[in-house]
Coordinates of C-alpha atoms and ligand atoms in Angstrom, one line a residue:
X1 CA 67.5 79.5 116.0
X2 CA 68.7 82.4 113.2
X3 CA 69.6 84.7 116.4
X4 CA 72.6 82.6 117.1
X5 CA 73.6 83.8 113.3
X6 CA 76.6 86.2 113.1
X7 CA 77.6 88.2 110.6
X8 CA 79.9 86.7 108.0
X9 CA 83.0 88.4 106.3
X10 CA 81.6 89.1 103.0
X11 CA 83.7 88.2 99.3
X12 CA 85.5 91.1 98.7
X13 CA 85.1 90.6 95.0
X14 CA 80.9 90.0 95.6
X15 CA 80.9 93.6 97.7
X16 CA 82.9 95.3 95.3
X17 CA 80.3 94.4 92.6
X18 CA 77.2 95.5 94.6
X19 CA 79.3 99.1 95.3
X20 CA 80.0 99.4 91.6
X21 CA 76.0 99.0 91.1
X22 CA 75.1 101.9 93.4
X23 CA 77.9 104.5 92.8
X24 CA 75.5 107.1 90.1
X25 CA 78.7 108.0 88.2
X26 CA 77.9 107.5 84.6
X27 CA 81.6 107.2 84.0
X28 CA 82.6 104.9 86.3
X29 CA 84.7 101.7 85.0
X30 CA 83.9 98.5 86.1
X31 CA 87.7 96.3 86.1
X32 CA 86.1 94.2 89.5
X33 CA 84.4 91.0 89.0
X34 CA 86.1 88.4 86.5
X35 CA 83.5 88.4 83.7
X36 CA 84.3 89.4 80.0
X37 CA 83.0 93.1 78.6
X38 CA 83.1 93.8 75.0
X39 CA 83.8 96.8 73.5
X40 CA 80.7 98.3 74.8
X41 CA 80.3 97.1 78.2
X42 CA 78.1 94.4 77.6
X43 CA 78.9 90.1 78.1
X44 CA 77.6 88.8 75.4
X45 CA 76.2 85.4 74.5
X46 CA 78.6 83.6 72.3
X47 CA 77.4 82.9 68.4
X48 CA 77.8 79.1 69.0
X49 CA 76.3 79.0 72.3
X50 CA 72.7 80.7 70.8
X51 CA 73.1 78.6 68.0
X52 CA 73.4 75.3 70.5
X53 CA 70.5 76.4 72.5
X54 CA 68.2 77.0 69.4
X55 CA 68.6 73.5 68.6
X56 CA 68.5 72.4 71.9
X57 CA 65.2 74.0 72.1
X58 CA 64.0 72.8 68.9
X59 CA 65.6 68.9 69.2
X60 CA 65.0 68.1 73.2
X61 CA 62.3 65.7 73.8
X62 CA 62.6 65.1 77.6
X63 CA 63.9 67.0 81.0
X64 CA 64.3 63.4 82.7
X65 CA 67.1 63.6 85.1
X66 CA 70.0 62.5 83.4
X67 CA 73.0 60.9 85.7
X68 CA 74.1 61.8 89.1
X69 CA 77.8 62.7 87.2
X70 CA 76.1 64.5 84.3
X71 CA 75.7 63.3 81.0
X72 CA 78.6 61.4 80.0
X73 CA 78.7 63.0 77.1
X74 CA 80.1 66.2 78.3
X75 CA 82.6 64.5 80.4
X76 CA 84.0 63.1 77.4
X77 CA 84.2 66.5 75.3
X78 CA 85.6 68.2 78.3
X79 CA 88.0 65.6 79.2
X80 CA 89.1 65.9 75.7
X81 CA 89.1 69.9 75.5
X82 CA 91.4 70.0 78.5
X83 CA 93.3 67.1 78.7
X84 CA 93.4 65.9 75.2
X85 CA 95.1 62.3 74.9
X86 CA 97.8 63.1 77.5
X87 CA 96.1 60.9 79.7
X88 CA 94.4 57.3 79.1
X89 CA 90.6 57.9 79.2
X90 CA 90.2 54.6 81.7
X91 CA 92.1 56.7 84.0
X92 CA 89.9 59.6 84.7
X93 CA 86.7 59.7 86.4
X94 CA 84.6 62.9 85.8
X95 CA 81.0 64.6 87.5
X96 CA 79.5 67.2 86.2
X97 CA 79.3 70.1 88.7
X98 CA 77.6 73.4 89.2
X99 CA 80.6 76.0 88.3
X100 CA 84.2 75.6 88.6
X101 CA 83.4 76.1 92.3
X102 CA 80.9 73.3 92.3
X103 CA 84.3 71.4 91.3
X104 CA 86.6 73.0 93.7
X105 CA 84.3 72.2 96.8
X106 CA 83.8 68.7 95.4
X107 CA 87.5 68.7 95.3
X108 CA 88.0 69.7 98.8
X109 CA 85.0 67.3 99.6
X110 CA 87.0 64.2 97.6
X111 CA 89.9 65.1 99.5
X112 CA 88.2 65.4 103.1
X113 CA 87.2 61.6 102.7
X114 CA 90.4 60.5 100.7
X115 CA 93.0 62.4 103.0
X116 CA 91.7 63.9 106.1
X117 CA 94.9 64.8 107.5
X118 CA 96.1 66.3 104.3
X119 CA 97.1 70.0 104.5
X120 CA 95.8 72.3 101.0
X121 CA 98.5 74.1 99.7
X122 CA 97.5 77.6 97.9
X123 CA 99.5 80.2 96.3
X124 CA 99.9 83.2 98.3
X125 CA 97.7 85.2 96.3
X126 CA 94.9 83.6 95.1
X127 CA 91.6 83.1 94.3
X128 CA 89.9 84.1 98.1
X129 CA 86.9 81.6 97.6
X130 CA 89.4 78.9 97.7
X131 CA 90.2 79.8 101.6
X132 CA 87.3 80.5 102.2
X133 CA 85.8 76.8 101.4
X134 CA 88.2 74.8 103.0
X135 CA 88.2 77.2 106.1
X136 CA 84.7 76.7 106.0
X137 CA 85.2 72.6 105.7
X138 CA 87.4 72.8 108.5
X139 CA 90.3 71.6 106.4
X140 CA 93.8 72.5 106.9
X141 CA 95.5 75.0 104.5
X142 CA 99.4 76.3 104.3
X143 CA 100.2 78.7 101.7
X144 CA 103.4 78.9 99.4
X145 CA 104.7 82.1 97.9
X146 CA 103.6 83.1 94.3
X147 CA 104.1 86.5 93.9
X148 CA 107.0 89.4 93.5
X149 CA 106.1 92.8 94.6
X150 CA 108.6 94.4 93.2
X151 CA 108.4 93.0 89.5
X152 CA 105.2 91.5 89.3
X153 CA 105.8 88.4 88.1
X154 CA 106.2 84.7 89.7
X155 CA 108.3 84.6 92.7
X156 CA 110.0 81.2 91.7
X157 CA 112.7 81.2 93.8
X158 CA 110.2 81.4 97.5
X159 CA 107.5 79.1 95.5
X160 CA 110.2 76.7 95.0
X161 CA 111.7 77.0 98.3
X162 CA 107.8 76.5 100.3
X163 CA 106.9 73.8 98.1
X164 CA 110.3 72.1 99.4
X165 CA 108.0 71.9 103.1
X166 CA 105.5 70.4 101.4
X167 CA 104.5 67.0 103.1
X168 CA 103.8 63.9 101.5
X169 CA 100.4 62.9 100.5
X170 CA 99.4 67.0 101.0
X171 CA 97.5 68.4 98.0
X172 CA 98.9 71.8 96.1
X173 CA 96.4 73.9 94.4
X174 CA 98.3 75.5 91.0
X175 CA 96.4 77.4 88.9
X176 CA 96.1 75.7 85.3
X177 CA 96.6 78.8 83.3
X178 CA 96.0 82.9 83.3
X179 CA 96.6 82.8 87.2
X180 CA 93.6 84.5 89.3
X181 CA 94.3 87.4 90.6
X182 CA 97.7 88.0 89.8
X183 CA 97.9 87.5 86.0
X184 CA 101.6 86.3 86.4
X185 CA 102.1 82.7 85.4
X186 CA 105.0 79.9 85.5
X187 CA 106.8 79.1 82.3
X188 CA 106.5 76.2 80.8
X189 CA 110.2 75.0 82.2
X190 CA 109.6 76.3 85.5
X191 CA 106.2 74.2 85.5
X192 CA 108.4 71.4 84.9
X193 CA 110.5 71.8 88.2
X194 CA 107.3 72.6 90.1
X195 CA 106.3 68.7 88.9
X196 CA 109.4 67.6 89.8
X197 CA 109.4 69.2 93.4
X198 CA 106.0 67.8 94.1
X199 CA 106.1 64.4 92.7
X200 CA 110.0 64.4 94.9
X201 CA 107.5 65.1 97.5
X202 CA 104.8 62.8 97.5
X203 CA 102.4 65.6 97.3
X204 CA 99.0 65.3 94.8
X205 CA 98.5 68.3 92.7
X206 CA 94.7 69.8 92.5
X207 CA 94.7 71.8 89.2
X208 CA 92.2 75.0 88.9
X209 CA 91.5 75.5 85.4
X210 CA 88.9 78.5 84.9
X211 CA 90.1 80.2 81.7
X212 CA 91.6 77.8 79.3
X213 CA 92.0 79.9 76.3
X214 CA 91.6 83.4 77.7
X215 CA 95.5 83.4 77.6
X216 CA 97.7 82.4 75.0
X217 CA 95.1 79.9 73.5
X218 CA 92.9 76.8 73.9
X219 CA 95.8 74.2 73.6
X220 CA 99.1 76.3 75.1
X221 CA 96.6 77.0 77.8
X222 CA 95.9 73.9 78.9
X223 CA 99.6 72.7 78.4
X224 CA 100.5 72.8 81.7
X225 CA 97.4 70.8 83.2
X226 CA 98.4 67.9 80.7
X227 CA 102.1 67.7 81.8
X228 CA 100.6 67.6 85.2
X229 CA 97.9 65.1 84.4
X230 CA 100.5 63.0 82.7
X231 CA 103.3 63.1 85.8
X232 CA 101.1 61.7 88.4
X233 CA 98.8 58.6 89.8
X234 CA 96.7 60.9 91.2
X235 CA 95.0 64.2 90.0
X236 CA 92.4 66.7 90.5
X237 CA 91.5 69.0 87.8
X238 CA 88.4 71.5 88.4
X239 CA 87.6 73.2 85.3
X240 CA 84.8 75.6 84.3
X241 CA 83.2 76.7 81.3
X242 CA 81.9 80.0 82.8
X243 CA 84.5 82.0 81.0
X244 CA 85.5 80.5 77.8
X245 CA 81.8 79.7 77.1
X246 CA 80.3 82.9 78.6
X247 CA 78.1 81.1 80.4
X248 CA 78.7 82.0 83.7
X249 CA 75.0 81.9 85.2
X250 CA 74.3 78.4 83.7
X251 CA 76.6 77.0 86.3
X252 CA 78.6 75.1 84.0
X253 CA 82.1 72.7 85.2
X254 CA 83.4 69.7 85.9
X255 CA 85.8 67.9 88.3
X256 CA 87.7 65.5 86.9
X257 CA 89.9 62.8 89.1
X258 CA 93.1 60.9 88.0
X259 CA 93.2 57.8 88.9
X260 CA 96.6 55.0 88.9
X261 CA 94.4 52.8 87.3
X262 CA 90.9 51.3 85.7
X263 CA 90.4 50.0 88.9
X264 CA 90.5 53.4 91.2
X265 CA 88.6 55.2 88.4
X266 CA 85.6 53.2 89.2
X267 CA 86.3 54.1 93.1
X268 CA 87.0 57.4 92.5
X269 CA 84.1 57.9 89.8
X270 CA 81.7 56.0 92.3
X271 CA 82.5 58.4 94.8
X272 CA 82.0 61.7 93.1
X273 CA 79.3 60.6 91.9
X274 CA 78.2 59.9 95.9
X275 CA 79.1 63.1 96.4
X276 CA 76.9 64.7 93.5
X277 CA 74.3 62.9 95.7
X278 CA 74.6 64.5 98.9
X279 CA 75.1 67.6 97.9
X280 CA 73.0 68.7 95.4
X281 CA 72.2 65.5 93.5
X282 CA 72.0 65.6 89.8
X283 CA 74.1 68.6 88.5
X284 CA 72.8 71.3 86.2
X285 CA 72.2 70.3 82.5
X286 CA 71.7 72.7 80.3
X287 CA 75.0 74.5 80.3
X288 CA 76.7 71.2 80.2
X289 CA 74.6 70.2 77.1
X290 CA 75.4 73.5 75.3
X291 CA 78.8 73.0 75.9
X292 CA 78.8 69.4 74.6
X293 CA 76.9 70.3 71.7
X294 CA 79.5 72.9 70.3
X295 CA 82.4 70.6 71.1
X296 CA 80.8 67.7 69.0
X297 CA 79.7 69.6 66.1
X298 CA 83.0 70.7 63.7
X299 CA 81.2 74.0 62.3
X300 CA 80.0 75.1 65.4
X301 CA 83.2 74.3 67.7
X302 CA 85.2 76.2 64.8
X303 CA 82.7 79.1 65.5
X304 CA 83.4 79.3 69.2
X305 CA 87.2 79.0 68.8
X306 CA 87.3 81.7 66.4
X307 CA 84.8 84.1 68.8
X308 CA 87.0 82.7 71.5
X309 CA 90.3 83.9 69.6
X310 CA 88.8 87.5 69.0
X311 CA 88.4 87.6 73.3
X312 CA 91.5 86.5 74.0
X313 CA 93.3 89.1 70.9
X314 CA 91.1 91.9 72.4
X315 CA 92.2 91.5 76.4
X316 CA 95.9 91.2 74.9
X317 CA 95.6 94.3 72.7
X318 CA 93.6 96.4 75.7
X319 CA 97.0 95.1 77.8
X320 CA 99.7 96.7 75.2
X321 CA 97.4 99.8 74.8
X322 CA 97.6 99.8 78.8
X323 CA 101.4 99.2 79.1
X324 CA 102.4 101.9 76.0
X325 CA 100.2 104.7 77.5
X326 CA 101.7 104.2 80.8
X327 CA 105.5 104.0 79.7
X328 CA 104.0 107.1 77.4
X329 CA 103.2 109.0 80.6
X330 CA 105.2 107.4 83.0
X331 CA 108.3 107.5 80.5
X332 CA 108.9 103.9 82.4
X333 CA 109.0 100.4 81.8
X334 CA 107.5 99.8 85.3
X335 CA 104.5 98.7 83.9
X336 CA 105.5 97.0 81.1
X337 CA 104.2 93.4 83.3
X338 CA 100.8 94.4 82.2
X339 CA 102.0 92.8 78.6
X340 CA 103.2 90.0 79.5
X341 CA 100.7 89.1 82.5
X342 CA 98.0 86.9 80.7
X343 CA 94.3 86.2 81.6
X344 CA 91.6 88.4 82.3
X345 CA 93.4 90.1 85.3
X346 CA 96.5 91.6 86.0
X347 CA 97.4 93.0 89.8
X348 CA 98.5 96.1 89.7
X349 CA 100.6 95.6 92.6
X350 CA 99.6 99.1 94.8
X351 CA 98.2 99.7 98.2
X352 CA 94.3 99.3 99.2
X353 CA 94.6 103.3 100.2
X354 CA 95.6 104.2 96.1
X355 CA 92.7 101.1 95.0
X356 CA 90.3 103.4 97.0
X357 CA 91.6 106.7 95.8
X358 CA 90.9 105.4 91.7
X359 CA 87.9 104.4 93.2
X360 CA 86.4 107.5 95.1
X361 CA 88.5 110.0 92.7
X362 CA 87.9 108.9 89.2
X363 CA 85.1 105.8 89.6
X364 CA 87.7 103.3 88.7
X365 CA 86.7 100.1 90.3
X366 CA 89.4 96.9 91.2
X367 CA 89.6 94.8 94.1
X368 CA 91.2 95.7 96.9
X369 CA 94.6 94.0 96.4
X370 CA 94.6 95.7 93.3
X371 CA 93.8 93.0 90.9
X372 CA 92.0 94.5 87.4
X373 CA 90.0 92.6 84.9
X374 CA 91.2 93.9 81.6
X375 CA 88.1 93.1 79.9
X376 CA 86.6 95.9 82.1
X377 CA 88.2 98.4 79.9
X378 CA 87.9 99.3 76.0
X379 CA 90.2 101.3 74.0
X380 CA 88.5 105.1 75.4
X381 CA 88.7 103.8 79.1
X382 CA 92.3 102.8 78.8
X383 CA 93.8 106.0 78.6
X384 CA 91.9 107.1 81.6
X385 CA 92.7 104.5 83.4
X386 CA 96.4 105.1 82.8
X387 CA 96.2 108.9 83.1
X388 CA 94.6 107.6 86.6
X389 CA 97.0 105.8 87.6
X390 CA 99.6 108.5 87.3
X391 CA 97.6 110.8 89.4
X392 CA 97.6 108.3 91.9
X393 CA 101.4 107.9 92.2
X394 CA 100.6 103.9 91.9
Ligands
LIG1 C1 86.4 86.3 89.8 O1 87.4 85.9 90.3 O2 86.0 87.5 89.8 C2 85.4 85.3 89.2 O3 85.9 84.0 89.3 C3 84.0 85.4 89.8 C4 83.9 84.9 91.1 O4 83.0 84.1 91.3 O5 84.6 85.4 92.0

């Protein structure tokens, strides 16, 4: 049976990190995979998030299964970190899932049964595991135009005009905030004529929210995913606590779906929770209860948004150090983008032959398309970086 196996493509982000591990330079720089680095390299465990599993550890009487959507619980904190009161509780149905890609393929998986025919519309970049699951669920998938070469920010005017093909009752995958990979985002007005064009449409908007408050805070953040969530019957949100938690290996998100109505939450909540079932059953629990813990408890949430804040100041100030040094050397404004991108990535916007040139010449590691994780760097790695770049006519 395994000989009719055949080699699969491997994640270009996954391969970069295994490369990263064997190159012996002691001076290499890590900007690859999209996990936060303080200061000294290291991804620490958030102050609230020990204090949460200490009394978890101490208080927890029982490792019963709990439901097949998770504990309710943290589908009530999370609805309320993301979507606050923009819409009516009795209108969302929520599982608990392993990851925010645990929610994207349940996602994919709600829409396979809801909407067979329904074509998945991505930005053109984007995240490539979100291809790469609804290639491999045999779905159909378009792509619209996101990104301007040239300046490095949103290319409104081709999204605009792509979305305008858009089908009715055909999903669009937008990115709830700090865009992954390119860094550049919508404003918040031209986020209101995206809505527009897709409820004109008839289309259903799938939100991917995987670092509310890595860029310009918890609530602006999330913003955009509430206008959203508040302009439609129907909505999928997949969020994940991996980032703004730093809990990446607890496998930590949820998917939550927007029903018109009480009625079609129980349908739609019924159904996720069928699909929990068959796919892994009961989701992971002890990220979820961490999470839920810090959210209900004032002194401790206060704690994590403050250690959160400090993240988010940090990747900001590593991005003006970043932008100065290079109009510094460069005597430019070309890369002045790297300011106002937001998130924990910014894409450079150079070739794979100059990505592999920082790579082989001075151990500076991105993804091919050139997208960096600014938490990779720290203030002496910036100016190296930069200096870098120059020698590398990017
Ligand atoms: C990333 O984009 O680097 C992260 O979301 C990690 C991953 O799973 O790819």
């Amino acid at each position: 049976m395994l000989e009719n196996l055949t080699a699969l493509p491997a994640d270009k982000i996954l391969a970069l990190m295994a490369k990263y591990k064997e190159d012996p330079r002691t001076d290499k720089v890590d900007l690859g995979v999209g996990v936060y680095k303080d200061a000294s390299g290291n991804t620490p465990v958030m102050r609230a998030v020990k204090e949460a599993e200490r009394r978890i550890l101490a208080d927890q009487s029982s490792k019963a299964y709990t439901g097949l959507a998770g504990d309710p619980a943290f589908g009530d904190a999370m609805r309320e970190l993301v979507l606050a009161d923009s819409v009516a509780a009795d209108r969302v149905a929520a599982v608990a899932t392993p990851g925010g890609t645990g929610a994207i393929r349940q996602a994919l998986e709600l829409i396979k049964m809801a909407a067979p025919e329904a074509t998945v519309w991505l930005s053109n970049p984007t995240w490539p595991n979100h291809p790469s699951i609804i290639k491999y669920l045999g779905m159909k998938m378009a792509e619209y135009r996101y990104f301007d070469e040239e300046t490095r920010g949103v290319d409104f005017d081709g999204l605009l005009a792509d979305l305008d093909t858009v089908a009715k009752g055909d999903v669009v995958l937008l990115h709830g905030c700090c865009h992954n990979p390119t860094g550049a985002n919508l404003s918040a007005e031209q986020m209101t004529q995206v809505i527009e064009k897709l409820k004109s449409k008839g289309a259903v908007p799938l939100v991917d929210i995987a670092y509310q408050g890595f860029g310009d805070g918890l609530d602006a953040d999330a913003q955009a995913t509430r206008q959203i969530a508040s302009s439609f019957d129907n909505v999928l949100i997949a969020a994940s606590c991996s980032k703004n938690f730093g809990i990446y290996r607890e496998r930590t998100g949820i998917l939550m779906a927007i029903a018109k109505d009480p009625e079609q939450k129980a349908l739609a909540q019924q159904t996720l929770a069928f699909l929990n079932r068959q796919n892994y059953s009961f989701p992971p629990d002890h990220g979820a209860r961490v999470v839920t813990t810090i959210l209900n408890d004032a002194a401790l949430r206060a704690d994590w948004e403050a250690e959160l804040e400090e993240t988010r100041n940090g990747m900001l100030a590593l991005r003006q150090q970043l932008a100065d040094e290079l109009k510094r050397l460069t005597n430019s404004d070309r890369f002045a983008f790297l300011a106002d991108h937001r998130g924990m990535f910014s894409r450079l916007g150079t070739t794979p032959e100059k990505v592999e040139k920082l790579r082989a010449e001075h151990g500076i590691y991105m993804v091919g398309d050139s997208r960096m994780n600014i938490a990779g760097l720290n203030a002496k790695t910036v100016p190296l970086l930069a200096q870098a770049i120059v020698d590398a006519e990017v």
